[in-house]
Amino acid sequence: MTDVKIVIGNKNYSSWSLRGWLALKQTGVPFEEALILLDTPQMHEEILAHSAAGRVPVVIDGDITVWDSLAIVEYLAERFPDAGLWPQDTAARAHARAIVAEMHSGFTGVRSHYPMNIRRVPAERPHDAQAARDVARILAIWNEARARFGAGGDFLYGAFSAADAFYAPVVSRFVTYKVPVDDVTRAYMDAVMAHPSMKEWCEAGRAEPWIVEADEVD
Ligand SMILES: N[C@@H](CCC(=O)N[C@@H](CS)C(=O)NCC(=O)O)C(=O)O
């Protein structure tokens, strides 16, 4: 039994849930999952039973409820300091926080043109100018983080961190929409897709039977 629980949406589609879930997995604490089906008539009411904000993910730790992926990551980093959710080095940590904030508040081009759909058979999508600008910026971010801070491992700041949790849904999108990438990015994406927690989530997502039509794009 554990007192920690995470409320998530469909693993195949819910990119924000994946971010919170990967961060929680990184703490090593056992936790329960409650999965709410997205895009159903009862979804809103079911989420409201856990959080008045009406969005997933939500983490419940005893009598503490935290909603919104960014607040969840900050809460988990504080509650489980040994998990290394933020890099130890001050400059790396500042950079990691900035790119996580940039993801949290932006990249609407990538988010709308390439909806996360883990079970999609990889295939290209037609060009979209805003998505292309976002892709270029994301590739620059990843290359910079790997070059400046990544020497200690295969992830953006060496060891797996909150930043990798935040960009993992983007990695999945770049794989399933066959977005062209450079070699440094390809190696980084391979590391994310091979991470045991990412593999566990993706396997569960692929096994889900539910379809959200709005996220099934050509
Ligand atoms: N800013 C929020 C966004 C969360 C979000 O939009 N979650 C989606 C699922 S991926 C959701 O709850 N959708 C339900 C709805 O919009 O009613 C976060 O970072 O957690």
Short mmCIF file of C-alpha atoms and ligand atoms in Angstrom, two decimals:
data_model
loop_
_atom_site.label_atom_id
_atom_site.label_comp_id
_atom_site.label_asym_id
_atom_site.label_seq_id
_atom_site.Cartn_x
_atom_site.Cartn_y
_atom_site.Cartn_z
CA MET A 1 0.00 0.00 0.00
CA THR A 2 1.12 3.54 -0.69
CA ASP A 3 -0.29 6.97 0.01
CA VAL A 4 0.89 8.36 -3.31
CA LYS A 5 -1.44 8.36 -6.28
CA ILE A 6 -1.36 9.91 -9.75
CA VAL A 7 -4.42 10.65 -11.82
CA ILE A 8 -3.67 10.47 -15.53
CA GLY A 9 -5.39 10.36 -18.92
CA ASN A 10 -5.04 7.71 -21.64
CA LYS A 11 -1.40 6.68 -21.90
CA ASN A 12 -1.55 6.68 -25.68
CA TYR A 13 -2.55 10.33 -25.91
CA SER A 14 -2.04 12.21 -22.63
CA SER A 15 1.27 14.00 -23.02
CA TRP A 16 0.95 16.07 -19.83
CA SER A 17 0.17 12.92 -17.87
CA LEU A 18 3.31 11.28 -19.24
CA ARG A 19 5.42 14.18 -17.95
CA GLY A 20 4.07 13.93 -14.39
CA TRP A 21 4.16 10.13 -14.40
CA LEU A 22 7.81 9.93 -15.55
CA ALA A 23 8.82 12.39 -12.84
CA LEU A 24 6.95 10.35 -10.23
CA LYS A 25 8.55 7.10 -11.46
CA GLN A 26 11.95 8.78 -11.14
CA THR A 27 11.40 9.21 -7.39
CA GLY A 28 11.24 5.41 -6.98
CA VAL A 29 8.30 5.73 -4.59
CA PRO A 30 5.54 3.14 -5.12
CA PHE A 31 2.30 4.77 -6.28
CA GLU A 32 -1.20 3.99 -7.46
CA GLU A 33 -2.61 5.12 -10.79
CA ALA A 34 -6.12 6.26 -11.62
CA LEU A 35 -6.72 6.49 -15.36
CA ILE A 36 -9.49 8.73 -16.65
CA LEU A 37 -10.56 8.30 -20.26
CA LEU A 38 -10.09 11.51 -22.23
CA ASP A 39 -12.73 12.85 -24.59
CA THR A 40 -15.66 11.07 -22.94
CA PRO A 41 -18.86 12.67 -21.58
CA GLN A 42 -17.93 11.75 -17.98
CA MET A 43 -14.27 12.87 -18.21
CA HIS A 44 -14.71 16.34 -16.75
CA GLU A 45 -16.73 15.18 -13.76
CA GLU A 46 -14.26 12.37 -13.07
CA ILE A 47 -11.28 14.74 -13.09
CA LEU A 48 -13.15 17.22 -10.88
CA ALA A 49 -13.44 14.49 -8.24
CA HIS A 50 -9.64 14.80 -7.86
CA SER A 51 -8.88 18.40 -8.80
CA ALA A 52 -11.01 21.50 -9.24
CA ALA A 53 -8.66 22.56 -12.05
CA GLY A 54 -10.25 19.89 -14.24
CA ARG A 55 -7.02 18.72 -15.87
CA VAL A 56 -4.70 15.73 -15.53
CA PRO A 57 -2.13 14.90 -14.26
CA VAL A 58 -2.86 15.25 -10.55
CA VAL A 59 -0.61 13.84 -7.83
CA ILE A 60 -2.10 13.07 -4.44
CA ASP A 61 0.37 12.49 -1.61
CA GLY A 62 -1.60 11.76 1.56
CA ASP A 63 -3.59 14.91 2.22
CA ILE A 64 -1.63 16.99 -0.31
CA THR A 65 -3.01 17.38 -3.83
CA VAL A 66 -0.85 18.88 -6.58
CA TRP A 67 -2.15 19.58 -10.08
CA ASP A 68 -0.37 20.82 -13.20
CA SER A 69 2.73 19.03 -14.45
CA LEU A 70 5.12 21.88 -13.60
CA ALA A 71 3.91 22.17 -10.02
CA ILE A 72 4.04 18.37 -9.75
CA VAL A 73 7.70 18.27 -10.82
CA GLU A 74 8.61 21.01 -8.35
CA TYR A 75 6.70 19.27 -5.56
CA LEU A 76 8.34 15.90 -6.27
CA ALA A 77 11.82 17.47 -6.49
CA GLU A 78 11.30 19.01 -3.04
CA ARG A 79 9.67 15.95 -1.48
CA PHE A 80 12.14 13.42 -2.94
CA PRO A 81 15.46 15.31 -3.17
CA ASP A 82 17.45 12.11 -3.83
CA ALA A 83 15.57 11.53 -7.10
CA GLY A 84 17.75 14.13 -8.85
CA LEU A 85 14.83 15.63 -10.71
CA TRP A 86 16.80 18.84 -11.16
CA PRO A 87 20.53 18.84 -12.03
CA GLN A 88 22.88 19.55 -9.09
CA ASP A 89 24.95 22.15 -10.91
CA THR A 90 23.48 25.67 -10.61
CA ALA A 91 23.97 26.62 -14.27
CA ALA A 92 22.57 23.30 -15.49
CA ARG A 93 19.62 23.57 -13.11
CA ALA A 94 18.84 27.12 -14.27
CA HIS A 95 18.97 25.96 -17.90
CA ALA A 96 16.81 22.92 -17.14
CA ARG A 97 14.19 25.04 -15.37
CA ALA A 98 14.14 27.49 -18.28
CA ILE A 99 13.62 24.82 -20.94
CA VAL A 100 10.94 23.11 -18.86
CA ALA A 101 9.13 26.44 -18.50
CA GLU A 102 9.52 27.01 -22.26
CA MET A 103 7.90 23.63 -22.93
CA HIS A 104 5.15 24.22 -20.39
CA SER A 105 4.15 27.59 -21.78
CA GLY A 106 4.81 27.14 -25.48
CA PHE A 107 5.45 24.97 -28.51
CA THR A 108 1.79 25.10 -29.47
CA GLY A 109 2.79 24.48 -33.09
CA VAL A 110 4.27 21.07 -32.27
CA ARG A 111 1.55 20.29 -29.76
CA SER A 112 -1.30 20.91 -32.17
CA HIS A 113 0.25 19.72 -35.45
CA TYR A 114 1.77 16.58 -33.95
CA PRO A 115 -0.62 15.30 -31.25
CA MET A 116 0.97 12.61 -29.10
CA ASN A 117 -0.22 9.24 -30.35
CA ILE A 118 2.15 6.54 -29.17
CA ARG A 119 0.60 3.73 -31.19
CA ARG A 120 0.66 5.64 -34.48
CA VAL A 121 2.58 3.77 -37.17
CA PRO A 122 5.47 6.16 -37.88
CA ALA A 123 4.72 8.34 -40.92
CA GLU A 124 5.51 11.92 -41.95
CA ARG A 125 2.97 14.75 -41.71
CA PRO A 126 2.73 17.60 -44.23
CA HIS A 127 4.81 20.70 -43.44
CA ASP A 128 3.39 23.28 -41.03
CA ALA A 129 5.32 26.55 -40.62
CA GLN A 130 4.64 27.07 -36.91
CA ALA A 131 5.42 23.44 -36.08
CA ALA A 132 8.64 23.70 -38.11
CA ARG A 133 9.72 26.78 -36.10
CA ASP A 134 9.04 24.88 -32.87
CA VAL A 135 10.95 21.84 -34.10
CA ALA A 136 13.98 24.00 -34.95
CA ARG A 137 13.92 25.59 -31.50
CA ILE A 138 13.55 22.22 -29.74
CA LEU A 139 16.48 20.75 -31.69
CA ALA A 140 18.57 23.79 -30.71
CA ILE A 141 17.60 23.37 -27.04
CA TRP A 142 18.47 19.68 -27.01
CA ASN A 143 21.78 20.20 -28.81
CA GLU A 144 22.76 23.01 -26.47
CA ALA A 145 21.87 21.05 -23.32
CA ARG A 146 23.69 17.93 -24.53
CA ALA A 147 26.80 19.95 -25.51
CA ARG A 148 26.99 22.09 -22.38
CA PHE A 149 25.64 19.84 -19.65
CA GLY A 150 25.18 16.30 -20.97
CA ALA A 151 28.67 14.81 -20.56
CA GLY A 152 27.72 12.64 -17.58
CA GLY A 153 25.17 10.48 -19.40
CA ASP A 154 22.79 10.11 -22.34
CA PHE A 155 20.15 12.64 -21.27
CA LEU A 156 19.94 16.43 -21.55
CA TYR A 157 21.84 17.00 -18.31
CA GLY A 158 23.57 13.62 -18.20
CA ALA A 159 21.31 11.69 -15.82
CA PHE A 160 17.55 11.53 -16.48
CA SER A 161 15.90 14.69 -15.09
CA ALA A 162 12.64 16.60 -15.03
CA ALA A 163 13.67 18.16 -18.35
CA ASP A 164 13.75 14.74 -20.01
CA ALA A 165 10.33 13.96 -18.50
CA PHE A 166 9.02 17.22 -19.97
CA TYR A 167 10.42 16.58 -23.45
CA ALA A 168 9.65 12.83 -23.56
CA PRO A 169 6.25 13.38 -25.25
CA VAL A 170 8.04 15.49 -27.88
CA VAL A 171 10.50 12.66 -28.47
CA SER A 172 7.56 10.30 -29.01
CA ARG A 173 6.03 12.77 -31.48
CA PHE A 174 9.27 13.16 -33.43
CA VAL A 175 9.44 9.35 -33.71
CA THR A 176 5.85 8.79 -34.79
CA TYR A 177 5.75 11.74 -37.22
CA LYS A 178 9.24 10.93 -38.55
CA VAL A 179 10.52 14.46 -37.96
CA PRO A 180 14.01 14.77 -39.53
CA VAL A 181 16.66 15.26 -36.84
CA ASP A 182 20.45 15.57 -36.53
CA ASP A 183 22.69 12.84 -35.09
CA VAL A 184 22.99 14.32 -31.59
CA THR A 185 19.20 14.53 -31.39
CA ARG A 186 18.76 11.01 -32.74
CA ALA A 187 21.05 9.61 -30.02
CA TYR A 188 19.17 11.58 -27.37
CA MET A 189 15.81 10.39 -28.66
CA ASP A 190 17.04 6.78 -28.66
CA ALA A 191 18.07 7.16 -25.01
CA VAL A 192 14.65 8.52 -24.04
CA MET A 193 12.77 5.80 -25.94
CA ALA A 194 15.00 3.14 -24.29
CA HIS A 195 14.48 4.47 -20.76
CA PRO A 196 12.69 1.73 -18.76
CA SER A 197 9.91 4.04 -17.53
CA MET A 198 9.30 5.41 -21.03
CA LYS A 199 9.17 1.85 -22.41
CA GLU A 200 6.69 0.84 -19.71
CA TRP A 201 4.41 3.80 -20.48
CA CYS A 202 4.60 3.28 -24.27
CA GLU A 203 3.82 -0.44 -24.00
CA ALA A 204 0.76 0.35 -21.88
CA GLY A 205 -0.28 3.11 -24.31
CA ARG A 206 0.00 0.81 -27.31
CA ALA A 207 -2.17 -1.79 -25.55
CA GLU A 208 -5.03 0.67 -24.89
CA PRO A 209 -8.17 0.14 -26.99
CA TRP A 210 -9.57 3.68 -26.73
CA ILE A 211 -9.55 6.09 -29.67
CA VAL A 212 -9.57 9.89 -29.41
CA GLU A 213 -10.50 10.93 -32.94
CA ALA A 214 -9.19 14.50 -32.57
CA ASP A 215 -5.67 13.14 -31.97
CA GLU A 216 -5.75 10.70 -34.89
CA VAL A 217 -4.32 12.90 -37.63
CA ASP A 218 -3.02 11.80 -41.04
N1 LIG B 1 -0.93 22.87 -17.89
C1 LIG B 1 -1.46 21.57 -17.57
C2 LIG B 1 -2.10 20.98 -18.82
C3 LIG B 1 -2.80 19.68 -18.52
C4 LIG B 1 -3.72 19.24 -19.65
O1 LIG B 1 -4.10 20.04 -20.53
N2 LIG B 1 -4.12 17.96 -19.60
C5 LIG B 1 -5.06 17.42 -20.55
C6 LIG B 1 -4.74 15.96 -20.86
S1 LIG B 1 -3.15 15.79 -21.65
C7 LIG B 1 -6.44 17.44 -19.90
O2 LIG B 1 -6.56 17.31 -18.71
N3 LIG B 1 -7.49 17.58 -20.72
C8 LIG B 1 -8.80 17.56 -20.23
C9 LIG B 1 -9.55 18.83 -20.57
O3 LIG B 1 -8.94 19.72 -21.18
O4 LIG B 1 -10.72 18.94 -20.20
C10 LIG B 1 -0.33 20.68 -17.02
O5 LIG B 1 0.83 21.03 -17.24
O6 LIG B 1 -0.59 19.69 -16.33
#
